[in-house]
Amino acid sequence: MHIGIIMDGNGRWASEKGLPRSFGHRRGAKTVSEIIKACPDLGISTLTLYAFSTENWKRAAHEVESLMRLFRGYLQAKFLQIIENNIKVTFLGDTSPLPRDILNQMKNLEIKSRSNDGFFLNIAINYGGRDEIIRATKKIVKNVIDKKLNMREIDSHSFSNYLDTAGQKDPDLIIRTAGERRLSNFLLWQISYSELYFSDEMWPEFSKQSLKNAIECYKTRERKFGNLKKIAN
Ligand code: IPE
Ligand code: IPE
Ligand code: MG
């Protein structure tokens, strides 16, 4: 099973307690570790986490900086653990505007974890669904111009292979925390038939039990993919 999570509500969680928003992001990072740890037990093979959107640069410079510091620290602290736990990490998004040292760490982690196959972790950083589709389209156009690809070969299957999630199965379930009922540019192509689950909990308070509740709810859904009868999931 592939689950995608829009981890929302760090700022509100902290503000409600009279703490700075960056404190909420730090607590949010703790939740990330707990949720990754909980996945294998719950039958989740792939987890896609939305960490930073292409629109999040609009925030105050100090908040963006504190998030970049957090990514840097998280990657450093978890690097070995991720590799030792047989986790394969893939980063989704346009990495080019990220600080050089973070980018190098990300590349290094992708390379070192490339042959791991125990659990698949996608981290979406500077990710936007529209941006991803545009980047894919540009690659396709270039291949057509260079005569490496024939226009007749472009279909939904081949298109998917130009996305950051190339070769992966689409998410079965998308979870968004903090009560917001929107997708905010997350995996627009890949979620065409995903089930959606919204939790009112803020991301720092989301727990293994919250994840279990989401999965229980998912099990009651009838996935039809345009057909008339239920397709086993
Ligand atoms: C989610 O929490 C984390 C990121 C978007 C980076 P927010 O920072 O959006 O928290 P709220 O929504 O303002 O509470
Ligand atoms: C979505 O949350 C992005 C991430 C969780 C990384 P936002 O907080 O940025 O979304 P909006 O602005 O409320 O739609
Ligand atoms: Mg938010």
CSV table of C-alpha atoms and ligand atoms in Angstrom, one decimal:
chain,number,residue,atom,x,y,z
A,1,MET,CA,0.0,0.0,0.0
A,2,HIS,CA,1.2,3.5,-0.9
A,3,ILE,CA,0.2,6.4,1.4
A,4,GLY,CA,0.8,10.1,0.7
A,5,ILE,CA,0.6,12.6,3.6
A,6,ILE,CA,0.2,16.4,3.4
A,7,MET,CA,1.7,17.2,6.8
A,8,ASP,CA,-0.1,20.4,7.7
A,9,GLY,CA,-0.6,22.3,10.9
A,10,ASN,CA,2.9,22.7,12.4
A,11,GLY,CA,2.5,26.4,12.7
A,12,ARG,CA,-0.9,26.4,14.2
A,13,TRP,CA,0.0,23.7,16.7
A,14,ALA,CA,2.9,25.9,18.0
A,15,SER,CA,1.0,29.2,17.8
A,16,GLU,CA,-1.9,27.7,19.9
A,17,LYS,CA,0.8,27.1,22.6
A,18,GLY,CA,2.3,30.5,22.3
A,19,LEU,CA,5.4,29.1,20.8
A,20,PRO,CA,7.2,30.1,17.6
A,21,ARG,CA,6.2,28.4,14.3
A,22,SER,CA,9.7,26.9,14.0
A,23,PHE,CA,9.0,24.9,17.2
A,24,GLY,CA,6.0,23.3,15.5
A,25,HIS,CA,8.2,22.3,12.5
A,26,ARG,CA,10.7,20.7,14.9
A,27,ARG,CA,7.9,18.7,16.6
A,28,GLY,CA,6.6,17.9,13.1
A,29,ALA,CA,9.9,16.3,12.3
A,30,LYS,CA,9.5,14.0,15.4
A,31,THR,CA,6.1,12.9,14.0
A,32,VAL,CA,7.8,12.1,10.7
A,33,SER,CA,10.2,9.6,12.4
A,34,GLU,CA,7.3,8.0,14.4
A,35,ILE,CA,5.2,7.6,11.3
A,36,ILE,CA,8.0,6.1,9.2
A,37,LYS,CA,8.6,3.6,12.0
A,38,ALA,CA,4.9,2.7,12.2
A,39,CYS,CA,4.5,2.0,8.5
A,40,PRO,CA,5.9,-1.6,8.1
A,41,ASP,CA,3.6,-2.9,10.9
A,42,LEU,CA,0.6,-1.4,9.1
A,43,GLY,CA,1.3,-2.9,5.7
A,44,ILE,CA,2.5,0.3,4.1
A,45,SER,CA,5.3,-0.3,1.6
A,46,THR,CA,5.6,3.3,0.2
A,47,LEU,CA,5.2,6.6,2.1
A,48,THR,CA,5.2,9.9,0.3
A,49,LEU,CA,5.6,13.0,2.6
A,50,TYR,CA,4.9,16.5,1.5
A,51,ALA,CA,7.6,18.5,3.3
A,52,PHE,CA,7.9,21.8,1.3
A,53,SER,CA,5.8,23.0,-1.6
A,54,THR,CA,6.8,25.2,-4.5
A,55,GLU,CA,4.6,27.9,-2.9
A,56,ASN,CA,6.1,27.7,0.5
A,57,TRP,CA,8.9,30.1,-0.5
A,58,LYS,CA,6.3,32.8,-0.1
A,59,ARG,CA,6.6,32.6,3.7
A,60,ALA,CA,8.8,34.9,5.8
A,61,ALA,CA,12.5,34.4,5.1
A,62,HIS,CA,13.2,33.3,8.7
A,63,GLU,CA,10.6,30.6,8.5
A,64,VAL,CA,12.0,29.2,5.2
A,65,GLU,CA,15.5,29.3,6.7
A,66,SER,CA,14.3,27.5,9.8
A,67,LEU,CA,12.8,24.8,7.6
A,68,MET,CA,16.0,24.4,5.5
A,69,ARG,CA,18.0,24.1,8.8
A,70,LEU,CA,15.6,21.4,9.9
A,71,PHE,CA,15.9,19.5,6.6
A,72,ARG,CA,19.7,19.7,6.9
A,73,GLY,CA,19.7,18.5,10.5
A,74,TYR,CA,17.2,15.7,9.8
A,75,LEU,CA,19.1,14.4,6.9
A,76,GLN,CA,22.3,14.4,8.8
A,77,ALA,CA,20.8,12.8,11.9
A,78,LYS,CA,18.9,10.1,10.0
A,79,PHE,CA,21.3,9.3,7.2
A,80,LEU,CA,22.8,6.1,8.5
A,81,GLN,CA,19.6,4.9,10.2
A,82,ILE,CA,17.7,5.1,6.9
A,83,ILE,CA,20.4,3.1,5.0
A,84,GLU,CA,20.7,0.5,7.8
A,85,ASN,CA,16.9,0.1,7.9
A,86,ASN,CA,16.8,-0.9,4.2
A,87,ILE,CA,14.8,2.2,3.3
A,88,LYS,CA,15.0,3.5,-0.3
A,89,VAL,CA,14.7,7.3,-0.4
A,90,THR,CA,13.5,9.3,-3.4
A,91,PHE,CA,13.2,13.0,-3.4
A,92,LEU,CA,10.3,14.5,-5.4
A,93,GLY,CA,10.4,18.1,-6.7
A,94,ASP,CA,12.7,20.6,-8.3
A,95,THR,CA,15.8,20.4,-6.2
A,96,SER,CA,17.7,23.2,-8.1
A,97,PRO,CA,16.8,26.2,-5.8
A,98,LEU,CA,17.8,24.3,-2.6
A,99,PRO,CA,21.0,25.2,-0.7
A,100,ARG,CA,23.9,23.4,-2.3
A,101,ASP,CA,24.9,21.4,0.8
A,102,ILE,CA,21.4,20.1,1.4
A,103,LEU,CA,21.2,19.1,-2.3
A,104,ASN,CA,24.4,17.2,-2.0
A,105,GLN,CA,23.2,15.3,1.1
A,106,MET,CA,20.0,14.5,-0.8
A,107,LYS,CA,21.8,13.1,-3.8
A,108,ASN,CA,24.1,11.2,-1.5
A,109,LEU,CA,21.2,9.6,0.4
A,110,GLU,CA,19.5,8.7,-2.9
A,111,ILE,CA,22.6,7.0,-4.2
A,112,LYS,CA,23.5,5.2,-1.0
A,113,SER,CA,19.9,3.9,-0.5
A,114,ARG,CA,19.3,3.1,-4.2
A,115,SER,CA,19.4,-0.7,-3.8
A,116,ASN,CA,17.4,-0.8,-0.6
A,117,ASP,CA,14.0,-2.5,-0.9
A,118,GLY,CA,12.5,-2.9,2.5
A,119,PHE,CA,10.5,0.3,2.5
A,120,PHE,CA,10.1,3.2,0.0
A,121,LEU,CA,10.2,6.7,1.2
A,122,ASN,CA,9.5,9.7,-1.0
A,123,ILE,CA,10.2,13.1,0.4
A,124,ALA,CA,8.6,16.0,-1.6
A,125,ILE,CA,10.8,19.1,-1.2
A,126,ASN,CA,10.2,22.1,-3.3
A,127,TYR,CA,7.5,20.0,-4.9
A,128,GLY,CA,4.5,21.2,-6.8
A,129,GLY,CA,2.2,18.9,-8.9
A,130,ARG,CA,1.9,21.5,-11.7
A,131,ASP,CA,5.7,22.1,-11.7
A,132,GLU,CA,6.3,18.4,-11.9
A,133,ILE,CA,3.9,18.0,-14.9
A,134,ILE,CA,5.6,21.0,-16.7
A,135,ARG,CA,9.1,19.5,-16.0
A,136,ALA,CA,7.9,16.2,-17.4
A,137,THR,CA,6.4,17.9,-20.5
A,138,LYS,CA,9.6,19.7,-21.2
A,139,LYS,CA,11.6,16.4,-21.1
A,140,ILE,CA,9.1,14.8,-23.4
A,141,VAL,CA,9.2,17.7,-25.9
A,142,LYS,CA,13.0,17.6,-25.9
A,143,ASN,CA,13.0,13.8,-26.6
A,144,VAL,CA,10.5,14.3,-29.4
A,145,ILE,CA,12.6,17.1,-30.9
A,146,ASP,CA,15.7,15.0,-30.6
A,147,LYS,CA,13.8,12.1,-32.3
A,148,LYS,CA,14.3,9.8,-29.2
A,149,LEU,CA,10.5,9.6,-28.7
A,150,ASN,CA,7.7,9.3,-31.2
A,151,MET,CA,4.6,11.4,-30.4
A,152,ARG,CA,2.5,8.3,-30.9
A,153,GLU,CA,4.2,6.7,-27.9
A,154,ILE,CA,2.9,9.3,-25.5
A,155,ASP,CA,0.2,7.9,-23.3
A,156,SER,CA,-0.7,8.0,-19.6
A,157,HIS,CA,1.7,5.1,-18.9
A,158,SER,CA,4.7,6.6,-20.7
A,159,PHE,CA,3.9,10.1,-19.3
A,160,SER,CA,4.0,8.7,-15.8
A,161,ASN,CA,7.6,7.6,-16.4
A,162,TYR,CA,8.7,11.2,-16.9
A,163,LEU,CA,7.4,12.3,-13.5
A,164,ASP,CA,9.4,12.3,-10.3
A,165,THR,CA,7.6,9.2,-9.2
A,166,ALA,CA,8.7,7.3,-12.4
A,167,GLY,CA,8.2,3.5,-12.0
A,168,GLN,CA,6.2,3.8,-8.8
A,169,LYS,CA,2.6,2.8,-8.1
A,170,ASP,CA,0.1,5.6,-7.6
A,171,PRO,CA,-0.9,6.4,-3.9
A,172,ASP,CA,-3.9,4.4,-2.6
A,173,LEU,CA,-4.6,6.9,0.1
A,174,ILE,CA,-3.9,10.6,0.7
A,175,ILE,CA,-4.0,11.9,4.2
A,176,ARG,CA,-4.1,15.6,5.1
A,177,THR,CA,-3.9,16.8,8.7
A,178,ALA,CA,-5.0,20.0,10.4
A,179,GLY,CA,-8.6,20.2,9.1
A,180,GLU,CA,-7.9,21.7,5.7
A,181,ARG,CA,-9.7,20.0,2.8
A,182,ARG,CA,-7.6,20.8,-0.2
A,183,LEU,CA,-4.6,19.3,-2.0
A,184,SER,CA,-2.4,22.3,-2.2
A,185,ASN,CA,-0.6,21.2,-5.4
A,186,PHE,CA,0.3,17.7,-4.1
A,187,LEU,CA,0.8,14.8,-6.6
A,188,LEU,CA,-1.9,16.1,-9.0
A,189,TRP,CA,-1.3,13.5,-11.7
A,190,GLN,CA,-0.8,10.5,-9.4
A,191,ILE,CA,-3.9,10.9,-7.2
A,192,SER,CA,-6.5,10.6,-9.9
A,193,TYR,CA,-8.0,7.6,-8.2
A,194,SER,CA,-6.5,7.8,-4.7
A,195,GLU,CA,-8.9,7.8,-1.7
A,196,LEU,CA,-8.8,11.0,0.4
A,197,TYR,CA,-8.8,11.2,4.2
A,198,PHE,CA,-8.8,14.4,6.2
A,199,SER,CA,-7.9,14.5,9.9
A,200,ASP,CA,-8.4,17.5,12.2
A,201,GLU,CA,-5.3,16.7,14.2
A,202,MET,CA,-2.3,19.0,13.7
A,203,TRP,CA,0.7,17.2,12.2
A,204,PRO,CA,2.8,17.3,15.5
A,205,GLU,CA,0.0,15.4,17.3
A,206,PHE,CA,-0.6,12.9,14.5
A,207,SER,CA,0.3,9.4,15.8
A,208,LYS,CA,0.5,5.7,14.9
A,209,GLN,CA,-3.1,5.4,16.1
A,210,SER,CA,-4.2,8.3,13.8
A,211,LEU,CA,-2.6,6.5,10.9
A,212,LYS,CA,-4.4,3.2,11.9
A,213,ASN,CA,-7.7,5.2,12.0
A,214,ALA,CA,-7.0,6.5,8.5
A,215,ILE,CA,-6.3,3.0,7.2
A,216,GLU,CA,-9.4,1.5,8.9
A,217,CYS,CA,-11.5,4.2,7.1
A,218,TYR,CA,-9.7,3.5,3.8
A,219,LYS,CA,-10.7,-0.2,4.2
A,220,THR,CA,-14.4,0.8,4.1
A,221,ARG,CA,-14.0,2.6,0.8
A,222,GLU,CA,-15.2,1.1,-2.4
A,223,ARG,CA,-12.6,1.7,-5.2
A,224,LYS,CA,-14.2,1.3,-8.6
A,225,PHE,CA,-11.8,3.0,-11.0
A,226,GLY,CA,-14.7,4.0,-13.2
A,227,ASN,CA,-16.0,0.4,-13.2
A,228,LEU,CA,-19.3,-0.6,-11.7
A,229,LYS,CA,-18.2,-3.1,-9.2
A,230,LYS,CA,-15.6,-3.0,-6.4
A,231,ILE,CA,-12.1,-3.9,-7.4
A,232,ALA,CA,-10.2,-5.8,-4.6
A,233,ASN,CA,-7.6,-3.6,-2.9
B,1,IPE,C1,3.1,22.3,7.5
B,1,IPE,O1,2.7,23.1,8.5
B,1,IPE,C2,4.5,22.3,7.1
B,1,IPE,C3,4.8,23.1,5.9
B,1,IPE,C4,4.0,23.5,5.1
B,1,IPE,C5,6.3,23.3,5.6
B,1,IPE,P1,2.4,24.6,8.3
B,1,IPE,O2,3.6,25.4,8.4
B,1,IPE,O3,1.6,24.8,7.0
B,1,IPE,O4,1.4,24.9,9.5
B,1,IPE,P2,0.1,25.8,9.5
B,1,IPE,O5,-0.8,25.3,8.4
B,1,IPE,O6,0.5,27.2,9.2
B,1,IPE,O7,-0.5,25.6,10.8
B,2,IPE,C1,0.8,22.2,2.0
B,2,IPE,O1,0.6,22.9,3.2
B,2,IPE,C2,2.3,22.0,1.8
B,2,IPE,C3,3.0,21.1,2.8
B,2,IPE,C4,2.4,20.4,3.7
B,2,IPE,C5,4.4,21.0,2.6
B,2,IPE,P1,0.4,24.5,3.2
B,2,IPE,O2,0.2,24.9,4.5
B,2,IPE,O3,1.5,25.1,2.4
B,2,IPE,O4,-0.9,24.6,2.2
B,2,IPE,P2,-1.9,25.8,2.2
B,2,IPE,O5,-1.1,27.1,1.9
B,2,IPE,O6,-2.7,25.9,3.5
B,2,IPE,O7,-2.9,25.5,1.0
B,3,MG,MG,-0.3,24.9,6.4
